[in-house]
Amino acid sequence: MQQDTPLSGIRVIEHASGVVGAWAGRLLAAMGAEVIMVEPPGLCPLRKRAPLFENGSSALFAYVAADKRSVVLDLATSEGRGAFDALLADAAILIDDAPLSERDALGLDEAGIAGRHPDLVHLSVLPFGASGPKADWKGEEINLIHAGGEGYLLPNGLSATLFPDRPPLKIAGHFAEMQGGVAAALAGLAALWSGEGQFVDVSVQDANLAVGAFALQRYGDGSIEHRLTRSFRYGGVIECRDGYVELLTLEERQWRGLVELMGHPEWAADDAFNDAVERSARGEMINREIHAFARAHDVEDIVARAQKLGVPMARYNTPEQVLSGAHETARGIFQKQEWPGVGAISVQTAPFRFGAKAPRLAAAAPQPGVDQALVSSATEKRRASA
């Protein structure tokens, strides 16, 4: 927990078994909050979720639980619920992803929490929200990526070009759930800054529909976007001599920069290309020329020249290049942490910063119940104030 970050001094209780709540908590921890994971006696299921290191421990858990603390409580017992309430007494936010059907028995129902902790932000994160006809539905990543509409549009771009016959796919990892986690963290902060305790209902499907709003906009004008048509008329992912780049030209100045980059080819001198609509109509022809040009150049050279001309172009990174890239290294995006039985691993710190220096992770993901003393101190404090 860092002292020079916006949420320094703020306590968050995380009761989450899935990625959505865990990622929301991780983002709040990166902002300086003290995030306490409340794990059941069987421990957080994410501790066993793939991908796994060779020793069987979860790489996913190492990522989403970094900089958190851990206590173990059985909320199915009155003693466990009492200890949980003692922890909540000093908390500003509760993150909870328990199914609605289980919340009453665990003491996590909306009315009960509001009655006992009226100043608390109760942040509920569920696949389809806590209200409406789907509130009781379960949802894993594969369901949610399609429920939000994004799954239908994958693969697109380079993948669709290389493998046009492939069916819709799920993005690798936990894209939909992490989008839900981002929405939850932002919603929790908005409620916190309002200065009032309240119940905040976050739906992962809603969050992903917001991310895919462009497809909904297209539907509004009668167009149904498809993974094979989901692209700009020209540009996109383009093969160079030693790798790939991604190119985007939305503005007139960017088009002019692209023409200069390509050496003012004769075909681009046609007055018709001065009109953006006409350029879009001839997108297939333009792309052929761009591809032919790019295949004769190395990635680093063409990207450097393009950026000097104001052309939005960047290297299309492999995972290894993301970890070792000059920009990523300068930003301090990744930090080495020691993970038991594995050794040093690279962990993303945070997708933001609050000053000149990159944020730092104070600790690796916690061992189960390592902070159990927090329960004792909270319980004693509650008794003393009774």
mmCIF file of C-alpha atoms in Angstrom:
data_model
loop_
_atom_site.group_PDB
_atom_site.id
_atom_site.type_symbol
_atom_site.label_atom_id
_atom_site.label_comp_id
_atom_site.label_asym_id
_atom_site.label_seq_id
_atom_site.Cartn_x
_atom_site.Cartn_y
_atom_site.Cartn_z
ATOM 1 C CA MET A 1 0.000 0.000 0.000
ATOM 2 C CA GLN A 2 1.522 3.277 -1.118
ATOM 3 C CA GLN A 3 1.246 6.489 0.891
ATOM 4 C CA ASP A 4 1.291 8.960 -2.018
ATOM 5 C CA THR A 5 -1.667 7.540 -3.920
ATOM 6 C CA PRO A 6 -5.318 8.722 -3.998
ATOM 7 C CA LEU A 7 -6.778 5.898 -1.908
ATOM 8 C CA SER A 8 -4.134 5.799 0.806
ATOM 9 C CA GLY A 9 -5.932 5.199 4.105
ATOM 10 C CA ILE A 10 -9.013 3.670 2.449
ATOM 11 C CA ARG A 11 -9.919 0.100 3.405
ATOM 12 C CA VAL A 12 -11.670 -2.184 0.916
ATOM 13 C CA ILE A 13 -13.077 -5.597 1.813
ATOM 14 C CA GLU A 14 -13.095 -7.980 -1.135
ATOM 15 C CA HIS A 15 -15.435 -10.973 -0.935
ATOM 16 C CA ALA A 16 -14.928 -12.360 -4.426
ATOM 17 C CA SER A 17 -14.510 -15.774 -5.988
ATOM 18 C CA GLY A 18 -14.220 -14.572 -9.602
ATOM 19 C CA VAL A 19 -12.052 -12.384 -11.783
ATOM 20 C CA VAL A 20 -14.456 -9.417 -11.927
ATOM 21 C CA GLY A 21 -14.412 -8.625 -8.221
ATOM 22 C CA ALA A 22 -10.758 -9.571 -7.878
ATOM 23 C CA TRP A 23 -9.726 -7.231 -10.702
ATOM 24 C CA ALA A 24 -11.789 -4.376 -9.270
ATOM 25 C CA GLY A 25 -10.007 -4.896 -5.964
ATOM 26 C CA ARG A 26 -6.622 -5.070 -7.665
ATOM 27 C CA LEU A 27 -7.197 -1.703 -9.378
ATOM 28 C CA LEU A 28 -8.226 -0.107 -6.080
ATOM 29 C CA ALA A 29 -5.130 -1.583 -4.431
ATOM 30 C CA ALA A 30 -2.984 -0.050 -7.176
ATOM 31 C CA MET A 31 -4.519 3.317 -6.233
ATOM 32 C CA GLY A 32 -3.310 2.849 -2.672
ATOM 33 C CA ALA A 33 -6.281 1.242 -0.928
ATOM 34 C CA GLU A 34 -5.767 -1.442 1.682
ATOM 35 C CA VAL A 35 -7.625 -4.358 0.068
ATOM 36 C CA ILE A 36 -8.417 -7.299 2.355
ATOM 37 C CA MET A 37 -9.496 -10.518 0.676
ATOM 38 C CA VAL A 38 -11.998 -12.451 2.767
ATOM 39 C CA GLU A 39 -11.551 -16.059 1.732
ATOM 40 C CA PRO A 40 -13.801 -18.997 2.688
ATOM 41 C CA PRO A 41 -12.321 -22.022 4.518
ATOM 42 C CA GLY A 42 -11.806 -23.683 1.134
ATOM 43 C CA LEU A 43 -9.910 -20.535 -0.010
ATOM 44 C CA CYS A 44 -10.495 -18.332 -3.036
ATOM 45 C CA PRO A 45 -11.173 -20.470 -6.151
ATOM 46 C CA LEU A 46 -8.870 -18.208 -8.171
ATOM 47 C CA ARG A 47 -5.909 -19.766 -6.348
ATOM 48 C CA LYS A 48 -6.471 -22.830 -8.534
ATOM 49 C CA ARG A 49 -7.490 -21.176 -11.807
ATOM 50 C CA ALA A 50 -5.412 -21.614 -14.956
ATOM 51 C CA PRO A 51 -2.995 -20.623 -16.295
ATOM 52 C CA LEU A 52 -0.805 -22.428 -13.788
ATOM 53 C CA PHE A 53 2.893 -22.311 -13.045
ATOM 54 C CA GLU A 54 4.849 -25.557 -13.133
ATOM 55 C CA ASN A 55 4.372 -25.998 -9.381
ATOM 56 C CA GLY A 56 0.589 -25.909 -9.817
ATOM 57 C CA SER A 57 -0.006 -22.442 -8.379
ATOM 58 C CA SER A 58 -2.125 -19.979 -10.343
ATOM 59 C CA ALA A 59 -0.489 -17.295 -12.462
ATOM 60 C CA LEU A 60 -3.900 -15.632 -12.688
ATOM 61 C CA PHE A 61 -4.155 -15.376 -8.911
ATOM 62 C CA ALA A 62 -0.593 -14.054 -8.658
ATOM 63 C CA TYR A 63 -1.676 -11.255 -10.986
ATOM 64 C CA VAL A 64 -5.105 -10.259 -9.640
ATOM 65 C CA ALA A 65 -4.228 -10.640 -5.943
ATOM 66 C CA ALA A 66 -0.953 -8.703 -5.874
ATOM 67 C CA ASP A 67 -0.767 -6.033 -3.160
ATOM 68 C CA LYS A 68 -3.698 -7.478 -1.210
ATOM 69 C CA ARG A 69 -4.084 -8.989 2.244
ATOM 70 C CA SER A 70 -5.823 -12.253 3.144
ATOM 71 C CA VAL A 71 -8.034 -13.414 5.996
ATOM 72 C CA VAL A 72 -10.065 -16.617 6.157
ATOM 73 C CA LEU A 73 -13.638 -16.488 7.485
ATOM 74 C CA ASP A 74 -16.591 -18.860 7.313
ATOM 75 C CA LEU A 75 -19.570 -16.601 6.615
ATOM 76 C CA ALA A 76 -21.869 -19.611 6.931
ATOM 77 C CA THR A 77 -21.397 -19.339 10.724
ATOM 78 C CA SER A 78 -22.562 -16.606 13.083
ATOM 79 C CA GLU A 79 -19.004 -16.225 14.382
ATOM 80 C CA GLY A 80 -17.670 -15.725 10.852
ATOM 81 C CA ARG A 81 -20.382 -13.199 10.013
ATOM 82 C CA GLY A 82 -19.674 -11.307 13.233
ATOM 83 C CA ALA A 83 -15.964 -11.086 12.417
ATOM 84 C CA PHE A 84 -16.816 -10.001 8.900
ATOM 85 C CA ASP A 85 -19.022 -7.187 10.222
ATOM 86 C CA ALA A 86 -16.167 -6.106 12.479
ATOM 87 C CA LEU A 87 -13.898 -5.766 9.434
ATOM 88 C CA LEU A 88 -16.583 -3.820 7.573
ATOM 89 C CA ALA A 89 -16.848 -1.308 10.416
ATOM 90 C CA ASP A 90 -13.626 0.378 9.263
ATOM 91 C CA ALA A 91 -14.115 -0.199 5.535
ATOM 92 C CA ALA A 92 -15.217 2.255 2.860
ATOM 93 C CA ILE A 93 -16.059 -0.259 0.112
ATOM 94 C CA LEU A 94 -17.256 -3.873 0.077
ATOM 95 C CA ILE A 95 -16.760 -5.777 -3.180
ATOM 96 C CA ASP A 96 -19.077 -8.777 -3.359
ATOM 97 C CA ASP A 97 -19.755 -11.293 -6.134
ATOM 98 C CA ALA A 98 -21.773 -13.862 -4.163
ATOM 99 C CA PRO A 99 -24.859 -15.079 -6.091
ATOM 100 C CA LEU A 100 -28.066 -13.361 -4.987
ATOM 101 C CA SER A 101 -29.505 -16.678 -3.801
ATOM 102 C CA GLU A 102 -26.669 -17.058 -1.276
ATOM 103 C CA ARG A 103 -26.409 -13.535 0.095
ATOM 104 C CA ASP A 104 -29.053 -13.747 2.818
ATOM 105 C CA ALA A 105 -27.417 -16.814 4.393
ATOM 106 C CA LEU A 106 -24.005 -15.157 4.304
ATOM 107 C CA GLY A 107 -25.210 -11.857 5.754
ATOM 108 C CA LEU A 108 -24.491 -10.091 2.465
ATOM 109 C CA ASP A 109 -28.019 -9.082 1.481
ATOM 110 C CA GLU A 110 -28.411 -5.488 0.366
ATOM 111 C CA ALA A 111 -30.796 -4.432 3.119
ATOM 112 C CA GLY A 112 -28.794 -6.125 5.863
ATOM 113 C CA ILE A 113 -25.498 -4.534 4.853
ATOM 114 C CA ALA A 114 -27.131 -1.116 4.488
ATOM 115 C CA GLY A 115 -28.747 -1.426 7.926
ATOM 116 C CA ARG A 116 -25.562 -2.437 9.741
ATOM 117 C CA HIS A 117 -23.154 -0.256 7.743
ATOM 118 C CA PRO A 118 -25.062 2.742 6.381
ATOM 119 C CA ASP A 119 -21.895 4.589 5.302
ATOM 120 C CA LEU A 120 -20.481 1.670 3.319
ATOM 121 C CA VAL A 121 -20.344 1.464 -0.484
ATOM 122 C CA HIS A 122 -21.657 -2.036 -1.204
ATOM 123 C CA LEU A 123 -20.267 -2.843 -4.654
ATOM 124 C CA SER A 124 -22.133 -5.808 -6.145
ATOM 125 C CA VAL A 125 -20.520 -7.398 -9.229
ATOM 126 C CA LEU A 126 -22.542 -10.061 -11.035
ATOM 127 C CA PRO A 127 -22.608 -11.402 -14.611
ATOM 128 C CA PHE A 128 -25.965 -9.777 -15.397
ATOM 129 C CA GLY A 129 -26.409 -7.439 -12.456
ATOM 130 C CA ALA A 130 -28.425 -7.736 -9.255
ATOM 131 C CA SER A 131 -31.793 -6.833 -10.808
ATOM 132 C CA GLY A 132 -33.801 -7.861 -13.834
ATOM 133 C CA PRO A 133 -34.816 -11.271 -15.209
ATOM 134 C CA LYS A 134 -31.194 -12.494 -15.542
ATOM 135 C CA ALA A 135 -30.042 -11.458 -12.076
ATOM 136 C CA ASP A 136 -29.821 -15.088 -10.911
ATOM 137 C CA TRP A 137 -28.023 -16.300 -14.028
ATOM 138 C CA LYS A 138 -24.474 -17.549 -13.767
ATOM 139 C CA GLY A 139 -21.879 -16.546 -16.349
ATOM 140 C CA GLU A 140 -18.312 -17.471 -17.128
ATOM 141 C CA GLU A 141 -15.953 -15.608 -19.458
ATOM 142 C CA ILE A 142 -17.139 -17.523 -22.537
ATOM 143 C CA ASN A 143 -20.765 -16.578 -21.798
ATOM 144 C CA LEU A 144 -19.991 -12.970 -21.032
ATOM 145 C CA ILE A 145 -17.827 -12.265 -24.079
ATOM 146 C CA HIS A 146 -20.766 -13.354 -26.221
ATOM 147 C CA ALA A 147 -23.475 -11.793 -24.045
ATOM 148 C CA GLY A 148 -21.777 -8.447 -24.606
ATOM 149 C CA GLY A 149 -21.674 -9.023 -28.375
ATOM 150 C CA GLU A 150 -17.882 -8.984 -28.724
ATOM 151 C CA GLY A 151 -17.506 -12.729 -29.172
ATOM 152 C CA TYR A 152 -19.521 -12.673 -32.391
ATOM 153 C CA LEU A 153 -17.045 -10.219 -33.884
ATOM 154 C CA LEU A 154 -13.929 -12.334 -33.256
ATOM 155 C CA PRO A 155 -11.516 -13.106 -34.713
ATOM 156 C CA ASN A 156 -11.185 -9.987 -36.854
ATOM 157 C CA GLY A 157 -8.366 -8.024 -38.433
ATOM 158 C CA LEU A 158 -5.213 -10.046 -39.060
ATOM 159 C CA SER A 159 -6.679 -13.223 -37.554
ATOM 160 C CA ALA A 160 -9.710 -13.052 -39.850
ATOM 161 C CA THR A 161 -7.458 -12.421 -42.842
ATOM 162 C CA LEU A 162 -5.241 -15.410 -42.040
ATOM 163 C CA PHE A 163 -8.046 -17.730 -40.924
ATOM 164 C CA PRO A 164 -11.322 -16.536 -42.534
ATOM 165 C CA ASP A 165 -13.136 -19.824 -41.893
ATOM 166 C CA ARG A 166 -12.671 -19.841 -38.141
ATOM 167 C CA PRO A 167 -15.831 -19.531 -36.006
ATOM 168 C CA PRO A 168 -16.319 -16.811 -33.365
ATOM 169 C CA LEU A 169 -13.709 -17.075 -30.626
ATOM 170 C CA LYS A 170 -13.184 -15.934 -27.055
ATOM 171 C CA ILE A 171 -10.368 -13.461 -26.518
ATOM 172 C CA ALA A 172 -7.480 -15.108 -24.678
ATOM 173 C CA GLY A 173 -7.616 -14.520 -20.965
ATOM 174 C CA HIS A 174 -10.458 -12.736 -19.177
ATOM 175 C CA PHE A 175 -11.301 -9.746 -21.364
ATOM 176 C CA ALA A 176 -15.020 -9.544 -20.544
ATOM 177 C CA GLU A 177 -14.548 -10.121 -16.820
ATOM 178 C CA MET A 178 -11.771 -7.553 -16.584
ATOM 179 C CA GLN A 179 -13.906 -5.005 -18.409
ATOM 180 C CA GLY A 180 -16.502 -5.664 -15.719
ATOM 181 C CA GLY A 181 -13.813 -5.177 -13.077
ATOM 182 C CA VAL A 182 -12.811 -1.817 -14.549
ATOM 183 C CA ALA A 183 -16.449 -0.676 -14.578
ATOM 184 C CA ALA A 184 -16.851 -1.872 -10.990
ATOM 185 C CA ALA A 185 -13.756 -0.028 -9.761
ATOM 186 C CA LEU A 186 -14.882 3.205 -11.414
ATOM 187 C CA ALA A 187 -18.435 2.816 -10.115
ATOM 188 C CA GLY A 188 -17.127 2.159 -6.608
ATOM 189 C CA LEU A 189 -14.939 5.277 -6.735
ATOM 190 C CA ALA A 190 -17.839 7.401 -7.980
ATOM 191 C CA ALA A 191 -19.974 6.195 -5.069
ATOM 192 C CA LEU A 192 -17.122 6.733 -2.602
ATOM 193 C CA TRP A 193 -16.600 10.316 -3.744
ATOM 194 C CA SER A 194 -20.310 11.027 -3.391
ATOM 195 C CA GLY A 195 -19.747 10.767 0.351
ATOM 196 C CA GLU A 196 -22.768 8.543 0.933
ATOM 197 C CA GLY A 197 -23.117 4.849 1.619
ATOM 198 C CA GLN A 198 -25.033 3.070 -1.125
ATOM 199 C CA PHE A 199 -25.587 -0.154 -3.030
ATOM 200 C CA VAL A 200 -23.880 -0.133 -6.442
ATOM 201 C CA ASP A 201 -25.120 -2.697 -8.955
ATOM 202 C CA VAL A 202 -22.544 -3.624 -11.633
ATOM 203 C CA SER A 203 -23.390 -5.909 -14.550
ATOM 204 C CA VAL A 204 -20.532 -7.441 -16.553
ATOM 205 C CA GLN A 205 -22.799 -7.690 -19.588
ATOM 206 C CA ASP A 206 -23.613 -3.972 -19.356
ATOM 207 C CA ALA A 207 -19.911 -3.106 -19.111
ATOM 208 C CA ASN A 208 -19.085 -5.100 -22.224
ATOM 209 C CA LEU A 209 -21.976 -3.647 -24.186
ATOM 210 C CA ALA A 210 -20.523 -0.227 -23.432
ATOM 211 C CA VAL A 211 -17.107 -1.306 -24.729
ATOM 212 C CA GLY A 212 -18.701 -2.619 -27.940
ATOM 213 C CA ALA A 213 -20.829 0.474 -28.516
ATOM 214 C CA PHE A 214 -19.449 0.928 -32.043
ATOM 215 C CA ALA A 215 -21.194 -2.251 -33.185
ATOM 216 C CA LEU A 216 -24.437 -0.987 -31.665
ATOM 217 C CA GLN A 217 -24.017 2.323 -33.486
ATOM 218 C CA ARG A 218 -23.593 0.458 -36.761
ATOM 219 C CA TYR A 219 -26.763 -1.504 -36.021
ATOM 220 C CA GLY A 220 -28.592 1.791 -35.567
ATOM 221 C CA ASP A 221 -28.030 2.672 -39.238
ATOM 222 C CA GLY A 222 -29.127 -0.761 -40.406
ATOM 223 C CA SER A 223 -25.681 -2.369 -40.579
ATOM 224 C CA ILE A 224 -24.892 -5.607 -38.773
ATOM 225 C CA GLU A 225 -21.193 -5.715 -38.106
ATOM 226 C CA HIS A 226 -19.432 -9.037 -38.772
ATOM 227 C CA ARG A 227 -15.927 -10.203 -37.898
ATOM 228 C CA LEU A 228 -14.989 -10.324 -41.618
ATOM 229 C CA THR A 229 -16.197 -6.766 -42.248
ATOM 230 C CA ARG A 230 -15.140 -5.234 -38.943
ATOM 231 C CA SER A 231 -12.301 -3.124 -40.252
ATOM 232 C CA PHE A 232 -11.449 0.271 -41.589
ATOM 233 C CA ARG A 233 -11.573 0.601 -45.361
ATOM 234 C CA TYR A 234 -7.797 0.739 -45.515
ATOM 235 C CA GLY A 235 -5.077 0.296 -42.935
ATOM 236 C CA GLY A 236 -5.280 -2.191 -40.093
ATOM 237 C CA VAL A 237 -2.613 -4.826 -39.433
ATOM 238 C CA ILE A 238 -0.040 -4.868 -42.209
ATOM 239 C CA GLU A 239 2.872 -7.213 -42.832
ATOM 240 C CA CYS A 240 6.362 -5.734 -43.100
ATOM 241 C CA ARG A 241 9.656 -7.389 -43.937
ATOM 242 C CA ASP A 242 10.334 -8.480 -40.346
ATOM 243 C CA GLY A 243 6.975 -8.324 -38.585
ATOM 244 C CA TYR A 244 3.702 -6.445 -38.519
ATOM 245 C CA VAL A 245 2.512 -2.902 -37.918
ATOM 246 C CA GLU A 246 -0.932 -1.470 -37.266
ATOM 247 C CA LEU A 247 -2.022 1.569 -39.256
ATOM 248 C CA LEU A 248 -4.972 3.900 -38.750
ATOM 249 C CA THR A 249 -5.776 7.011 -40.788
ATOM 250 C CA LEU A 250 -8.943 8.824 -39.776
ATOM 251 C CA GLU A 251 -7.975 12.443 -40.401
ATOM 252 C CA GLU A 252 -7.024 14.257 -43.589
ATOM 253 C CA ARG A 253 -3.573 15.193 -42.271
ATOM 254 C CA GLN A 254 -2.918 11.539 -41.492
ATOM 255 C CA TRP A 255 -3.790 10.564 -45.045
ATOM 256 C CA ARG A 256 -1.415 13.195 -46.401
ATOM 257 C CA GLY A 257 1.309 11.921 -44.080
ATOM 258 C CA LEU A 258 0.743 8.379 -45.346
ATOM 259 C CA VAL A 259 1.104 9.501 -48.958
ATOM 260 C CA GLU A 260 4.371 11.238 -48.066
ATOM 261 C CA LEU A 261 5.570 8.160 -46.201
ATOM 262 C CA MET A 262 4.988 6.074 -49.326
ATOM 263 C CA GLY A 263 6.972 8.530 -51.449
ATOM 264 C CA HIS A 264 4.024 10.231 -53.171
ATOM 265 C CA PRO A 265 3.156 7.312 -55.478
ATOM 266 C CA GLU A 266 1.658 8.175 -58.859
ATOM 267 C CA TRP A 267 -1.710 6.575 -58.127
ATOM 268 C CA ALA A 268 -2.188 8.870 -55.073
ATOM 269 C CA ALA A 269 -1.970 11.961 -57.296
ATOM 270 C CA ASP A 270 -5.473 11.259 -58.636
ATOM 271 C CA ASP A 271 -7.751 14.115 -57.466
ATOM 272 C CA ALA A 272 -10.344 11.552 -56.460
ATOM 273 C CA PHE A 273 -8.216 10.648 -53.435
ATOM 274 C CA ASN A 274 -8.710 14.146 -52.036
ATOM 275 C CA ASP A 275 -12.209 13.055 -51.033
ATOM 276 C CA ALA A 276 -12.471 10.874 -47.913
ATOM 277 C CA VAL A 277 -15.608 9.121 -49.150
ATOM 278 C CA GLU A 278 -13.959 8.230 -52.429
ATOM 279 C CA ARG A 279 -10.901 6.944 -50.591
ATOM 280 C CA SER A 280 -13.120 4.652 -48.556
ATOM 281 C CA ALA A 281 -14.765 3.407 -51.739
ATOM 282 C CA ARG A 282 -11.310 2.553 -53.110
ATOM 283 C CA GLY A 283 -10.074 1.112 -49.830
ATOM 284 C CA GLU A 284 -9.293 -2.330 -51.218
ATOM 285 C CA MET A 285 -7.060 -0.855 -53.928
ATOM 286 C CA ILE A 286 -5.323 1.470 -51.427
ATOM 287 C CA ASN A 287 -4.664 -1.432 -49.086
ATOM 288 C CA ARG A 288 -3.005 -3.432 -51.850
ATOM 289 C CA GLU A 289 -0.611 -0.563 -52.415
ATOM 290 C CA ILE A 290 0.060 -0.107 -48.680
ATOM 291 C CA HIS A 291 0.772 -3.813 -48.241
ATOM 292 C CA ALA A 292 3.138 -3.899 -51.211
ATOM 293 C CA PHE A 293 4.983 -0.859 -49.853
ATOM 294 C CA ALA A 294 5.234 -2.201 -46.289
ATOM 295 C CA ARG A 295 6.617 -5.599 -47.273
ATOM 296 C CA ALA A 296 9.785 -3.846 -48.494
ATOM 297 C CA HIS A 297 10.485 -2.167 -45.130
ATOM 298 C CA ASP A 298 11.481 -3.182 -41.600
ATOM 299 C CA VAL A 299 9.067 -2.478 -38.754
ATOM 300 C CA GLU A 300 11.258 -0.148 -36.691
ATOM 301 C CA ASP A 301 12.202 1.953 -39.721
ATOM 302 C CA ILE A 302 8.707 2.387 -41.100
ATOM 303 C CA VAL A 303 7.190 3.115 -37.682
ATOM 304 C CA ALA A 304 9.799 5.768 -36.873
ATOM 305 C CA ARG A 305 9.260 7.496 -40.225
ATOM 306 C CA ALA A 306 5.468 7.263 -39.952
ATOM 307 C CA GLN A 307 5.339 8.794 -36.490
ATOM 308 C CA LYS A 308 7.522 11.726 -37.553
ATOM 309 C CA LEU A 309 4.944 12.417 -40.260
ATOM 310 C CA GLY A 310 2.005 12.195 -37.846
ATOM 311 C CA VAL A 311 0.792 8.874 -39.239
ATOM 312 C CA PRO A 312 -0.738 6.682 -36.489
ATOM 313 C CA MET A 313 1.349 3.520 -36.915
ATOM 314 C CA ALA A 314 2.875 1.227 -34.321
ATOM 315 C CA ARG A 315 4.574 -2.119 -34.101
ATOM 316 C CA TYR A 316 2.152 -5.031 -33.739
ATOM 317 C CA ASN A 317 3.716 -6.568 -30.644
ATOM 318 C CA THR A 318 4.219 -10.183 -29.704
ATOM 319 C CA PRO A 319 3.781 -10.915 -25.975
ATOM 320 C CA GLU A 320 7.566 -11.024 -25.580
ATOM 321 C CA GLN A 321 7.873 -7.590 -27.183
ATOM 322 C CA VAL A 322 5.302 -6.152 -24.787
ATOM 323 C CA LEU A 323 7.359 -7.345 -21.815
ATOM 324 C CA SER A 324 10.638 -6.026 -23.184
ATOM 325 C CA GLY A 325 9.558 -3.017 -25.249
ATOM 326 C CA ALA A 326 11.421 0.262 -24.790
ATOM 327 C CA HIS A 327 8.231 2.238 -24.145
ATOM 328 C CA GLU A 328 6.835 -0.333 -21.716
ATOM 329 C CA THR A 329 10.165 -0.452 -19.881
ATOM 330 C CA ALA A 330 10.400 3.341 -19.662
ATOM 331 C CA ARG A 331 6.876 3.495 -18.272
ATOM 332 C CA GLY A 332 7.700 0.875 -15.632
ATOM 333 C CA ILE A 333 4.618 -1.135 -16.540
ATOM 334 C CA PHE A 334 6.038 -4.432 -15.277
ATOM 335 C CA GLN A 335 7.673 -5.231 -11.972
ATOM 336 C CA LYS A 336 9.507 -8.345 -10.836
ATOM 337 C CA GLN A 337 8.021 -10.155 -7.854
ATOM 338 C CA GLU A 338 9.046 -13.327 -6.074
ATOM 339 C CA TRP A 339 6.356 -15.995 -6.148
ATOM 340 C CA PRO A 340 6.763 -19.038 -3.828
ATOM 341 C CA GLY A 341 7.964 -22.110 -5.675
ATOM 342 C CA VAL A 342 8.295 -20.215 -8.947
ATOM 343 C CA GLY A 343 10.846 -17.443 -8.520
ATOM 344 C CA ALA A 344 10.794 -13.969 -10.023
ATOM 345 C CA ILE A 345 7.845 -13.213 -12.290
ATOM 346 C CA SER A 346 6.897 -10.063 -14.214
ATOM 347 C CA VAL A 347 3.649 -8.534 -12.978
ATOM 348 C CA GLN A 348 1.882 -5.505 -14.424
ATOM 349 C CA THR A 349 1.805 -2.768 -11.817
ATOM 350 C CA ALA A 350 -1.134 -0.626 -12.966
ATOM 351 C CA PRO A 351 -2.533 0.804 -16.214
ATOM 352 C CA PHE A 352 -2.126 4.337 -14.845
ATOM 353 C CA ARG A 353 0.164 6.534 -12.747
ATOM 354 C CA PHE A 354 -0.277 9.520 -10.442
ATOM 355 C CA GLY A 355 3.033 11.259 -10.908
ATOM 356 C CA ALA A 356 6.383 11.050 -12.628
ATOM 357 C CA LYS A 357 7.169 7.625 -11.199
ATOM 358 C CA ALA A 358 5.430 4.386 -12.086
ATOM 359 C CA PRO A 359 3.346 2.820 -9.293
ATOM 360 C CA ARG A 360 4.997 0.007 -7.380
ATOM 361 C CA LEU A 361 3.557 -3.193 -6.002
ATOM 362 C CA ALA A 362 4.397 -3.448 -2.323
ATOM 363 C CA ALA A 363 3.804 -7.184 -2.045
ATOM 364 C CA ALA A 364 3.105 -10.331 -4.003
ATOM 365 C CA ALA A 365 -0.281 -12.051 -3.751
ATOM 366 C CA PRO A 366 -0.818 -13.105 -0.113
ATOM 367 C CA GLN A 367 -0.622 -16.571 1.326
ATOM 368 C CA PRO A 368 -3.965 -17.807 2.755
ATOM 369 C CA GLY A 369 -4.913 -16.160 6.039
ATOM 370 C CA VAL A 370 -1.559 -14.453 6.467
ATOM 371 C CA ASP A 371 -3.293 -11.333 7.828
ATOM 372 C CA GLN A 372 -5.640 -13.128 10.239
ATOM 373 C CA ALA A 373 -4.534 -10.763 12.993
ATOM 374 C CA LEU A 374 -6.650 -8.082 11.298
ATOM 375 C CA VAL A 375 -9.746 -10.064 12.267
ATOM 376 C CA SER A 376 -8.727 -10.230 15.919
ATOM 377 C CA SER A 377 -7.962 -6.519 16.136
ATOM 378 C CA ALA A 378 -11.217 -5.571 14.380
ATOM 379 C CA THR A 379 -13.217 -7.835 16.676
ATOM 380 C CA GLU A 380 -11.559 -6.422 19.801
ATOM 381 C CA LYS A 381 -12.169 -2.870 18.606
ATOM 382 C CA ARG A 382 -15.837 -3.664 18.035
ATOM 383 C CA ARG A 383 -16.221 -5.144 21.500
ATOM 384 C CA ALA A 384 -14.516 -2.146 23.097
ATOM 385 C CA SER A 385 -16.900 0.269 21.375
ATOM 386 C CA ALA A 386 -20.047 -1.758 22.164
#
